[in-house]
PDB file of C-alpha atoms in Angstrom:
ATOM      1  CA  MET G 284      38.195  78.930 248.234  1.00  0.00           C
ATOM      2  CA  PHE G 285      37.003  75.581 249.529  1.00  0.00           C
ATOM      3  CA  ARG G 286      34.224  75.471 246.921  1.00  0.00           C
ATOM      4  CA  ILE G 287      36.649  76.389 244.154  1.00  0.00           C
ATOM      5  CA  GLY G 288      38.975  73.620 245.282  1.00  0.00           C
ATOM      6  CA  ILE G 289      36.177  71.074 245.216  1.00  0.00           C
ATOM      7  CA  ALA G 290      35.201  72.222 241.723  1.00  0.00           C
ATOM      8  CA  CYS G 291      38.768  71.791 240.506  1.00  0.00           C
ATOM      9  CA  VAL G 292      38.932  68.275 241.939  1.00  0.00           C
ATOM     10  CA  LEU G 293      35.683  67.342 240.215  1.00  0.00           C
ATOM     11  CA  LEU G 294      36.877  68.721 236.900  1.00  0.00           C
ATOM     12  CA  LEU G 295      40.135  66.796 237.147  1.00  0.00           C
ATOM     13  CA  ALA G 296      38.279  63.618 238.027  1.00  0.00           C
ATOM     14  CA  ALA G 297      35.990  64.053 235.030  1.00  0.00           C
ATOM     15  CA  ALA G 298      38.976  64.590 232.749  1.00  0.00           C
ATOM     16  CA  GLY G 299      40.647  61.474 234.109  1.00  0.00           C
ATOM     17  CA  GLY G 300      37.480  59.447 233.556  1.00  0.00           C
ATOM     18  CA  ALA G 301      37.428  60.376 229.885  1.00  0.00           C
ATOM     19  CA  MET G 302      40.788  58.873 228.992  1.00  0.00           C
ATOM     20  CA  ALA G 303      41.891  59.330 225.389  1.00  0.00           C
ATOM     21  CA  GLU G 304      41.579  56.292 223.135  1.00  0.00           C
ATOM     22  CA  THR G 305      44.925  54.557 222.632  1.00  0.00           C
ATOM     23  CA  PRO G 306      46.158  53.654 219.125  1.00  0.00           C
ATOM     24  CA  ALA G 307      45.643  49.945 219.845  1.00  0.00           C
ATOM     25  CA  GLU G 308      42.075  50.619 220.994  1.00  0.00           C
ATOM     26  CA  ARG G 309      41.369  52.621 217.857  1.00  0.00           C
ATOM     27  CA  GLY G 310      42.869  49.855 215.745  1.00  0.00           C
ATOM     28  CA  GLY G 311      40.830  47.209 217.519  1.00  0.00           C
ATOM     29  CA  TYR G 312      37.671  49.194 216.890  1.00  0.00           C
ATOM     30  CA  LEU G 313      38.401  49.493 213.162  1.00  0.00           C
ATOM     31  CA  VAL G 314      39.510  45.872 212.709  1.00  0.00           C
ATOM     32  CA  ASN G 315      36.547  44.436 214.597  1.00  0.00           C
ATOM     33  CA  THR G 316      33.783  46.699 213.305  1.00  0.00           C
ATOM     34  CA  ILE G 317      33.839  48.533 209.989  1.00  0.00           C
ATOM     35  CA  MET G 318      36.732  46.583 208.448  1.00  0.00           C
ATOM     36  CA  ALA G 319      35.327  43.255 209.706  1.00  0.00           C
ATOM     37  CA  CYS G 320      38.705  41.552 209.274  1.00  0.00           C
ATOM     38  CA  GLY G 321      37.661  38.545 211.343  1.00  0.00           C
ATOM     39  CA  SER G 322      34.917  37.700 208.865  1.00  0.00           C
ATOM     40  CA  CYS G 323      37.585  36.347 206.539  1.00  0.00           C
ATOM     41  CA  HIS G 324      40.639  35.789 208.759  1.00  0.00           C
ATOM     42  CA  THR G 325      39.019  33.883 211.655  1.00  0.00           C
ATOM     43  CA  PRO G 326      38.226  30.136 211.397  1.00  0.00           C
ATOM     44  CA  ARG G 327      34.612  29.026 211.651  1.00  0.00           C
ATOM     45  CA  ASP G 328      32.920  26.077 213.303  1.00  0.00           C
ATOM     46  CA  ALA G 329      30.522  23.612 211.699  1.00  0.00           C
ATOM     47  CA  ASP G 330      27.663  26.082 212.127  1.00  0.00           C
ATOM     48  CA  GLY G 331      29.539  28.840 210.327  1.00  0.00           C
ATOM     49  CA  LYS G 332      30.266  30.857 213.481  1.00  0.00           C
ATOM     50  CA  THR G 333      33.695  32.389 214.012  1.00  0.00           C
ATOM     51  CA  ILE G 334      35.826  30.743 216.711  1.00  0.00           C
ATOM     52  CA  ALA G 335      36.942  33.545 219.024  1.00  0.00           C
ATOM     53  CA  GLU G 336      39.657  31.489 220.739  1.00  0.00           C
ATOM     54  CA  ILE G 337      41.668  31.288 217.517  1.00  0.00           C
ATOM     55  CA  ALA G 338      40.694  34.648 216.052  1.00  0.00           C
ATOM     56  CA  PHE G 339      42.652  35.922 213.056  1.00  0.00           C
ATOM     57  CA  SER G 340      44.661  32.699 212.684  1.00  0.00           C
ATOM     58  CA  GLY G 341      43.513  32.035 209.126  1.00  0.00           C
ATOM     59  CA  GLY G 342      40.015  31.643 207.842  1.00  0.00           C
ATOM     60  CA  LEU G 343      37.833  31.244 204.798  1.00  0.00           C
ATOM     61  CA  THR G 344      38.929  29.663 201.536  1.00  0.00           C
ATOM     62  CA  PHE G 345      37.822  31.463 198.392  1.00  0.00           C
ATOM     63  CA  THR G 346      37.584  29.514 195.157  1.00  0.00           C
ATOM     64  CA  THR G 347      37.110  31.659 192.059  1.00  0.00           C
ATOM     65  CA  PRO G 348      37.962  31.380 188.355  1.00  0.00           C
ATOM     66  CA  ALA G 349      40.982  33.620 189.046  1.00  0.00           C
ATOM     67  CA  PHE G 350      42.365  32.082 192.250  1.00  0.00           C
ATOM     68  CA  ILE G 351      42.014  29.717 195.166  1.00  0.00           C
ATOM     69  CA  ALA G 352      43.134  31.380 198.373  1.00  0.00           C
ATOM     70  CA  THR G 353      42.660  30.993 202.108  1.00  0.00           C
ATOM     71  CA  ALA G 354      42.595  34.119 204.265  1.00  0.00           C
ATOM     72  CA  PRO G 355      46.007  33.998 205.970  1.00  0.00           C
ATOM     73  CA  ASN G 356      47.032  33.964 209.599  1.00  0.00           C
ATOM     74  CA  ILE G 357      47.426  37.590 210.708  1.00  0.00           C
ATOM     75  CA  THR G 358      48.322  36.905 214.343  1.00  0.00           C
ATOM     76  CA  PRO G 359      51.858  37.783 215.520  1.00  0.00           C
ATOM     77  CA  ASP G 360      53.036  34.165 215.214  1.00  0.00           C
ATOM     78  CA  ILE G 361      56.580  34.351 213.834  1.00  0.00           C
ATOM     79  CA  GLU G 362      56.464  31.320 211.549  1.00  0.00           C
ATOM     80  CA  THR G 363      52.892  31.138 210.279  1.00  0.00           C
ATOM     81  CA  GLY G 364      51.582  34.664 210.929  1.00  0.00           C
ATOM     82  CA  ILE G 365      52.903  38.197 210.554  1.00  0.00           C
ATOM     83  CA  GLY G 366      55.120  38.307 213.617  1.00  0.00           C
ATOM     84  CA  SER G 367      58.280  38.752 211.547  1.00  0.00           C
ATOM     85  CA  TRP G 368      56.819  41.596 209.472  1.00  0.00           C
ATOM     86  CA  SER G 369      57.833  45.173 210.187  1.00  0.00           C
ATOM     87  CA  ASP G 370      55.225  47.884 210.745  1.00  0.00           C
ATOM     88  CA  ALA G 371      55.953  49.225 207.256  1.00  0.00           C
ATOM     89  CA  GLU G 372      55.498  45.762 205.729  1.00  0.00           C
ATOM     90  CA  ILE G 373      52.117  45.298 207.412  1.00  0.00           C
ATOM     91  CA  LYS G 374      50.991  48.702 206.185  1.00  0.00           C
ATOM     92  CA  ARG G 375      52.130  47.911 202.649  1.00  0.00           C
ATOM     93  CA  ALA G 376      50.219  44.628 202.712  1.00  0.00           C
ATOM     94  CA  LEU G 377      47.101  46.509 203.795  1.00  0.00           C
ATOM     95  CA  VAL G 378      47.182  49.314 201.245  1.00  0.00           C
ATOM     96  CA  GLU G 379      49.016  47.669 198.339  1.00  0.00           C
ATOM     97  CA  GLY G 380      48.238  43.972 198.783  1.00  0.00           C
ATOM     98  CA  VAL G 381      51.930  43.048 198.680  1.00  0.00           C
ATOM     99  CA  ARG G 382      53.690  40.607 201.011  1.00  0.00           C
ATOM    100  CA  PRO G 383      57.219  41.274 202.294  1.00  0.00           C
ATOM    101  CA  ASP G 384      60.087  39.910 200.200  1.00  0.00           C
ATOM    102  CA  HIS G 385      61.283  37.701 203.051  1.00  0.00           C
ATOM    103  CA  GLY G 386      59.883  34.588 204.678  1.00  0.00           C
ATOM    104  CA  ARG G 387      57.275  32.152 203.465  1.00  0.00           C
ATOM    105  CA  LEU G 388      55.637  33.284 200.220  1.00  0.00           C
ATOM    106  CA  GLY G 389      57.999  36.247 200.123  1.00  0.00           C
ATOM    107  CA  GLY G 390      57.123  38.644 197.333  1.00  0.00           C
ATOM    108  CA  ILE G 391      53.930  36.810 196.351  1.00  0.00           C
ATOM    109  CA  PRO G 392      50.977  39.224 196.219  1.00  0.00           C
ATOM    110  CA  LEU G 393      47.923  38.801 198.380  1.00  0.00           C
ATOM    111  CA  ALA G 394      44.880  37.465 196.556  1.00  0.00           C
ATOM    112  CA  ALA G 395      42.481  39.972 195.024  1.00  0.00           C
ATOM    113  CA  ILE G 396      39.923  39.195 197.728  1.00  0.00           C
ATOM    114  CA  MET G 397      42.091  41.342 200.040  1.00  0.00           C
ATOM    115  CA  PRO G 398      40.533  44.810 199.545  1.00  0.00           C
ATOM    116  CA  ALA G 399      43.791  46.777 199.422  1.00  0.00           C
ATOM    117  CA  ASN G 400      42.240  49.001 196.746  1.00  0.00           C
ATOM    118  CA  PHE G 401      39.805  50.214 199.453  1.00  0.00           C
ATOM    119  CA  TYR G 402      42.274  50.205 202.345  1.00  0.00           C
ATOM    120  CA  LYS G 403      44.372  52.622 200.316  1.00  0.00           C
ATOM    121  CA  ALA G 404      41.992  55.228 201.779  1.00  0.00           C
ATOM    122  CA  LEU G 405      43.224  54.606 205.337  1.00  0.00           C
ATOM    123  CA  LEU G 406      44.592  57.666 207.086  1.00  0.00           C
ATOM    124  CA  ALA G 407      48.135  57.404 208.419  1.00  0.00           C
ATOM    125  CA  ASP G 408      46.995  57.497 212.054  1.00  0.00           C
ATOM    126  CA  ASP G 409      44.482  54.721 211.432  1.00  0.00           C
ATOM    127  CA  LEU G 410      47.119  52.588 209.703  1.00  0.00           C
ATOM    128  CA  ASP G 411      49.374  53.040 212.718  1.00  0.00           C
ATOM    129  CA  ALA G 412      46.486  52.118 215.004  1.00  0.00           C
ATOM    130  CA  ILE G 413      45.685  48.945 213.081  1.00  0.00           C
ATOM    131  CA  VAL G 414      49.302  47.805 213.294  1.00  0.00           C
ATOM    132  CA  ALA G 415      49.353  48.596 217.018  1.00  0.00           C
ATOM    133  CA  TYR G 416      46.264  46.442 217.531  1.00  0.00           C
ATOM    134  CA  LEU G 417      47.530  43.528 215.433  1.00  0.00           C
ATOM    135  CA  ARG G 418      50.636  43.443 217.638  1.00  0.00           C
ATOM    136  CA  THR G 419      48.381  42.804 220.657  1.00  0.00           C
ATOM    137  CA  ILE G 420      46.603  39.752 219.237  1.00  0.00           C
ATOM    138  CA  LYS G 421      47.472  36.374 220.744  1.00  0.00           C
ATOM    139  CA  PRO G 422      49.972  34.617 218.437  1.00  0.00           C
ATOM    140  CA  ILE G 423      48.574  31.346 217.122  1.00  0.00           C
ATOM    141  CA  ARG G 424      50.484  28.819 215.066  1.00  0.00           C
ATOM    142  CA  ASN G 425      48.345  27.895 212.078  1.00  0.00           C
ATOM    143  CA  GLU G 426      49.695  27.434 208.585  1.00  0.00           C
ATOM    144  CA  VAL G 427      47.117  27.868 205.838  1.00  0.00           C
ATOM    145  CA  PRO G 428      47.412  26.489 202.286  1.00  0.00           C
ATOM    146  CA  ASP G 429      49.393  28.469 199.733  1.00  0.00           C
ATOM    147  CA  PRO G 430      47.333  30.496 197.264  1.00  0.00           C
ATOM    148  CA  VAL G 431      46.909  29.267 193.708  1.00  0.00           C
ATOM    149  CA  TYR G 432      46.657  32.032 191.123  1.00  0.00           C
ATOM    150  CA  LYS G 433      45.224  31.189 187.714  1.00  0.00           C
ATOM    151  CA  THR G 434      45.523  34.745 186.390  1.00  0.00           C
ATOM    152  CA  PRO G 435      47.622  37.738 187.495  1.00  0.00           C
ATOM    153  CA  VAL G 436      46.325  39.461 190.627  1.00  0.00           C
ATOM    154  CA  ARG G 437      44.401  42.624 189.786  1.00  0.00           C
ATOM    155  CA  ARG G 438      42.285  45.057 191.790  1.00  0.00           C
ATOM    156  CA  ASP G 439      39.866  47.662 190.459  1.00  0.00           C
ATOM    157  CA  SER G 440      40.681  51.215 191.533  1.00  0.00           C
ATOM    158  CA  TYR G 441      38.117  52.665 193.931  1.00  0.00           C
ATOM    159  CA  PRO G 442      37.667  56.393 193.183  1.00  0.00           C
ATOM    160  CA  ASP G 443      37.349  57.656 196.769  1.00  0.00           C
ATOM    161  CA  ALA G 444      40.380  55.658 197.892  1.00  0.00           C
ATOM    162  CA  GLU G 445      42.406  56.909 194.949  1.00  0.00           C
ATOM    163  CA  ALA G 446      41.437  60.514 195.670  1.00  0.00           C
ATOM    164  CA  GLY G 447      42.289  60.022 199.336  1.00  0.00           C
ATOM    165  CA  PHE G 448      41.084  61.583 202.565  1.00  0.00           C
ATOM    166  CA  ASP G 449      42.585  63.834 205.204  1.00  0.00           C
ATOM    167  CA  GLN G 450      41.572  64.706 208.752  1.00  0.00           C
ATOM    168  CA  ALA G 451      40.068  68.044 207.718  1.00  0.00           C
ATOM    169  CA  MET G 452      37.638  66.295 205.362  1.00  0.00           C
ATOM    170  CA  LEU G 453      36.279  64.163 208.188  1.00  0.00           C
ATOM    171  CA  ALA G 454      34.703  67.219 209.790  1.00  0.00           C
ATOM    172  CA  ASP G 455      32.034  66.861 207.073  1.00  0.00           C
ATOM    173  CA  PRO G 456      29.640  63.985 207.935  1.00  0.00           C
ATOM    174  CA  VAL G 457      29.254  63.060 204.248  1.00  0.00           C
ATOM    175  CA  ARG G 458      33.009  62.733 203.720  1.00  0.00           C
ATOM    176  CA  ARG G 459      33.436  60.941 207.020  1.00  0.00           C
ATOM    177  CA  GLY G 460      30.735  58.505 205.952  1.00  0.00           C
ATOM    178  CA  ALA G 461      32.473  58.075 202.608  1.00  0.00           C
ATOM    179  CA  TYR G 462      35.707  57.312 204.452  1.00  0.00           C
ATOM    180  CA  LEU G 463      34.049  54.649 206.588  1.00  0.00           C
ATOM    181  CA  VAL G 464      32.314  53.088 203.580  1.00  0.00           C
ATOM    182  CA  SER G 465      35.674  53.059 201.761  1.00  0.00           C
ATOM    183  CA  ILE G 466      37.655  51.295 204.493  1.00  0.00           C
ATOM    184  CA  GLY G 467      34.659  49.039 205.056  1.00  0.00           C
ATOM    185  CA  HIS G 468      34.950  48.121 201.343  1.00  0.00           C
ATOM    186  CA  CYS G 469      31.145  48.144 201.174  1.00  0.00           C
ATOM    187  CA  MET G 470      31.060  48.938 197.469  1.00  0.00           C
ATOM    188  CA  GLU G 471      33.247  45.934 196.688  1.00  0.00           C
ATOM    189  CA  CYS G 472      30.074  43.849 196.899  1.00  0.00           C
ATOM    190  CA  HIS G 473      27.367  46.444 196.370  1.00  0.00           C
ATOM    191  CA  SER G 474      28.523  47.864 193.022  1.00  0.00           C
ATOM    192  CA  ALA G 475      27.746  46.525 189.571  1.00  0.00           C
ATOM    193  CA  TRP G 476      29.945  43.589 188.624  1.00  0.00           C
ATOM    194  CA  SER G 477      30.564  42.012 185.221  1.00  0.00           C
ATOM    195  CA  ARG G 478      33.074  39.331 184.221  1.00  0.00           C
ATOM    196  CA  GLY G 479      35.198  39.886 187.262  1.00  0.00           C
ATOM    197  CA  VAL G 480      35.361  43.690 186.921  1.00  0.00           C
ATOM    198  CA  SER G 481      33.742  46.169 189.321  1.00  0.00           C
ATOM    199  CA  ASP G 482      31.973  49.198 187.867  1.00  0.00           C
ATOM    200  CA  PHE G 483      32.495  51.929 190.457  1.00  0.00           C
ATOM    201  CA  ASN G 484      31.977  54.743 187.973  1.00  0.00           C
ATOM    202  CA  THR G 485      28.545  54.013 186.519  1.00  0.00           C
ATOM    203  CA  GLY G 486      27.358  51.203 188.813  1.00  0.00           C
ATOM    204  CA  LEU G 487      28.317  52.458 192.281  1.00  0.00           C
ATOM    205  CA  GLY G 488      25.963  50.935 194.828  1.00  0.00           C
ATOM    206  CA  ARG G 489      23.714  49.252 192.252  1.00  0.00           C
ATOM    207  CA  GLY G 490      24.337  45.770 193.671  1.00  0.00           C
ATOM    208  CA  GLY G 491      23.575  42.552 191.829  1.00  0.00           C
ATOM    209  CA  ARG G 492      26.778  40.651 192.555  1.00  0.00           C
ATOM    210  CA  ALA G 493      26.019  37.029 193.455  1.00  0.00           C
ATOM    211  CA  PHE G 494      27.785  35.154 196.245  1.00  0.00           C
ATOM    212  CA  PRO G 495      27.583  31.402 196.815  1.00  0.00           C
ATOM    213  CA  ALA G 496      26.812  30.193 200.314  1.00  0.00           C
ATOM    214  CA  ARG G 497      29.842  30.766 202.537  1.00  0.00           C
ATOM    215  CA  GLU G 498      32.137  27.996 203.670  1.00  0.00           C
ATOM    216  CA  GLY G 499      30.665  26.499 206.827  1.00  0.00           C
ATOM    217  CA  SER G 500      27.076  27.400 205.881  1.00  0.00           C
ATOM    218  CA  PRO G 501      24.446  24.655 206.252  1.00  0.00           C
ATOM    219  CA  ALA G 502      24.165  22.332 203.259  1.00  0.00           C
ATOM    220  CA  GLY G 503      21.807  23.611 200.602  1.00  0.00           C
ATOM    221  CA  SER G 504      22.120  27.259 201.653  1.00  0.00           C
ATOM    222  CA  PRO G 505      21.149  29.526 198.734  1.00  0.00           C
ATOM    223  CA  ALA G 506      23.394  32.133 197.172  1.00  0.00           C
ATOM    224  CA  SER G 507      23.011  35.750 198.200  1.00  0.00           C
ATOM    225  CA  ILE G 508      22.720  38.779 195.929  1.00  0.00           C
ATOM    226  CA  ALA G 509      24.254  42.089 196.970  1.00  0.00           C
ATOM    227  CA  ALA G 510      21.494  44.660 197.364  1.00  0.00           C
ATOM    228  CA  ASN G 511      21.112  48.006 195.642  1.00  0.00           C
ATOM    229  CA  ILE G 512      22.152  50.579 198.268  1.00  0.00           C
ATOM    230  CA  THR G 513      21.833  53.691 196.118  1.00  0.00           C
ATOM    231  CA  SER G 514      19.389  56.470 196.991  1.00  0.00           C
ATOM    232  CA  ASP G 515      16.837  55.203 194.459  1.00  0.00           C
ATOM    233  CA  PRO G 516      13.484  55.083 196.309  1.00  0.00           C
ATOM    234  CA  GLY G 517      12.318  51.930 194.573  1.00  0.00           C
ATOM    235  CA  ALA G 518      15.289  49.761 193.666  1.00  0.00           C
ATOM    236  CA  GLY G 519      17.533  51.114 196.393  1.00  0.00           C
ATOM    237  CA  ILE G 520      17.217  52.393 199.953  1.00  0.00           C
ATOM    238  CA  GLY G 521      16.086  55.931 199.203  1.00  0.00           C
ATOM    239  CA  ALA G 522      12.701  55.383 200.835  1.00  0.00           C
ATOM    240  CA  TRP G 523      14.112  53.654 203.913  1.00  0.00           C
ATOM    241  CA  THR G 524      14.248  55.491 207.207  1.00  0.00           C
ATOM    242  CA  ASP G 525      17.543  55.989 209.012  1.00  0.00           C
ATOM    243  CA  ALA G 526      16.415  53.445 211.596  1.00  0.00           C
ATOM    244  CA  GLU G 527      15.682  50.873 208.879  1.00  0.00           C
ATOM    245  CA  ILE G 528      19.091  51.356 207.289  1.00  0.00           C
ATOM    246  CA  ARG G 529      20.767  51.142 210.695  1.00  0.00           C
ATOM    247  CA  ARG G 530      18.922  47.885 211.464  1.00  0.00           C
ATOM    248  CA  ALA G 531      19.908  46.393 208.113  1.00  0.00           C
ATOM    249  CA  ILE G 532      23.586  47.226 208.671  1.00  0.00           C
ATOM    250  CA  THR G 533      23.822  46.056 212.263  1.00  0.00           C
ATOM    251  CA  HIS G 534      21.249  43.265 212.481  1.00  0.00           C
ATOM    252  CA  GLY G 535      20.801  42.039 208.915  1.00  0.00           C
ATOM    253  CA  ILE G 536      17.078  42.757 208.759  1.00  0.00           C
ATOM    254  CA  ALA G 537      15.574  44.324 205.646  1.00  0.00           C
ATOM    255  CA  ARG G 538      12.892  47.003 205.641  1.00  0.00           C
ATOM    256  CA  ASP G 539      10.204  44.351 205.135  1.00  0.00           C
ATOM    257  CA  GLY G 540      11.528  42.184 207.961  1.00  0.00           C
ATOM    258  CA  ARG G 541      13.385  39.670 205.813  1.00  0.00           C
ATOM    259  CA  ALA G 542      16.627  38.257 207.195  1.00  0.00           C
ATOM    260  CA  LEU G 543      19.504  39.400 204.991  1.00  0.00           C
ATOM    261  CA  LYS G 544      22.302  36.992 204.122  1.00  0.00           C
ATOM    262  CA  GLN G 545      26.048  36.837 204.478  1.00  0.00           C
ATOM    263  CA  PRO G 546      28.723  37.774 203.454  1.00  0.00           C
ATOM    264  CA  MET G 547      27.458  41.043 204.992  1.00  0.00           C
ATOM    265  CA  ALA G 548      29.272  41.197 208.358  1.00  0.00           C
ATOM    266  CA  TYR G 549      26.333  42.204 210.543  1.00  0.00           C
ATOM    267  CA  ALA G 550      27.915  40.927 213.771  1.00  0.00           C
ATOM    268  CA  SER G 551      30.918  43.192 213.247  1.00  0.00           C
ATOM    269  CA  TYR G 552      28.874  46.209 212.190  1.00  0.00           C
ATOM    270  CA  ALA G 553      26.742  45.857 215.321  1.00  0.00           C
ATOM    271  CA  GLY G 554      29.734  47.257 217.200  1.00  0.00           C
ATOM    272  CA  LEU G 555      29.831  50.501 215.229  1.00  0.00           C
ATOM    273  CA  SER G 556      29.348  53.686 217.207  1.00  0.00           C
ATOM    274  CA  GLU G 557      26.150  55.666 216.745  1.00  0.00           C
ATOM    275  CA  ALA G 558      28.196  58.536 215.303  1.00  0.00           C
ATOM    276  CA  ASP G 559      29.806  56.290 212.698  1.00  0.00           C
ATOM    277  CA  LEU G 560      26.495  54.705 211.743  1.00  0.00           C
ATOM    278  CA  ALA G 561      24.918  58.140 211.392  1.00  0.00           C
ATOM    279  CA  ASP G 562      27.660  59.355 209.050  1.00  0.00           C
ATOM    280  CA  ILE G 563      27.521  56.174 206.967  1.00  0.00           C
ATOM    281  CA  ILE G 564      23.797  56.738 206.480  1.00  0.00           C
ATOM    282  CA  VAL G 565      24.339  60.406 205.622  1.00  0.00           C
ATOM    283  CA  TYR G 566      26.806  59.349 202.930  1.00  0.00           C
ATOM    284  CA  LEU G 567      24.553  56.610 201.530  1.00  0.00           C
ATOM    285  CA  ARG G 568      21.841  59.225 201.036  1.00  0.00           C
ATOM    286  CA  THR G 569      24.197  60.942 198.559  1.00  0.00           C
ATOM    287  CA  VAL G 570      24.897  57.891 196.370  1.00  0.00           C
ATOM    288  CA  PRO G 571      23.237  58.646 193.012  1.00  0.00           C
ATOM    289  CA  PRO G 572      20.047  56.638 192.408  1.00  0.00           C
ATOM    290  CA  LEU G 573      20.398  53.640 190.092  1.00  0.00           C
ATOM    291  CA  GLN G 574      17.966  50.922 189.112  1.00  0.00           C
TER     292      GLN G 574
END
């Protein structure tokens, strides 16, 4: 009896040590790793590094032929952030790219740089978790410039996000990897791009999209070109080992040792779990080869 009692105590202690992840913890993981929200929404210093003390208070300015927009303050500040937004309004902004009708800029859509067309894939529980996490962020007063739209805001439909996911699908590593790649909006940069339109149907993963040096980068920094991440063994990553792909995602180092460039959010992806990285790689192996 004594031995049984000791065994029960040990089992209970083990169960208590493996506490379930809270919604806010899940949301923090998503926001700070695969979704890499801070890459755009956090200010940067003169060396181009994000400033953790004022995280998510408004970040990069994007100047394109279609718009000029600064990533907004997404802290819970009432006046300059999203503190007055309801949970439903935050979710709608994430998956539809639409601001609430009230408050500053009420009813004005978010700029097309906000990947709502990919975030549409988010599962309901993950949306709830993201909102829970955003509520925990330190509110910071920081008003960013209003967006200037030169053409109507448009987003290209992403097939996997449009088709949607459910929890049952995520039991399959390939579909779970596809889900992570969707909410990570990886193919936003890594798919064929022409005249402001993404080709997700015949150019998925082909790469080639050019990005100027990011705001805050050292003067004279060259542009970066999104790589081909299809399974093609020559033009893509089909011949890369899992370890080489993992290193490229999390440390920005190519198979040949070259340092890869931003806007790839290597620092954020370094926090991905081994299970998530493994499923992302499994999915990437299924992307049809393109040259």
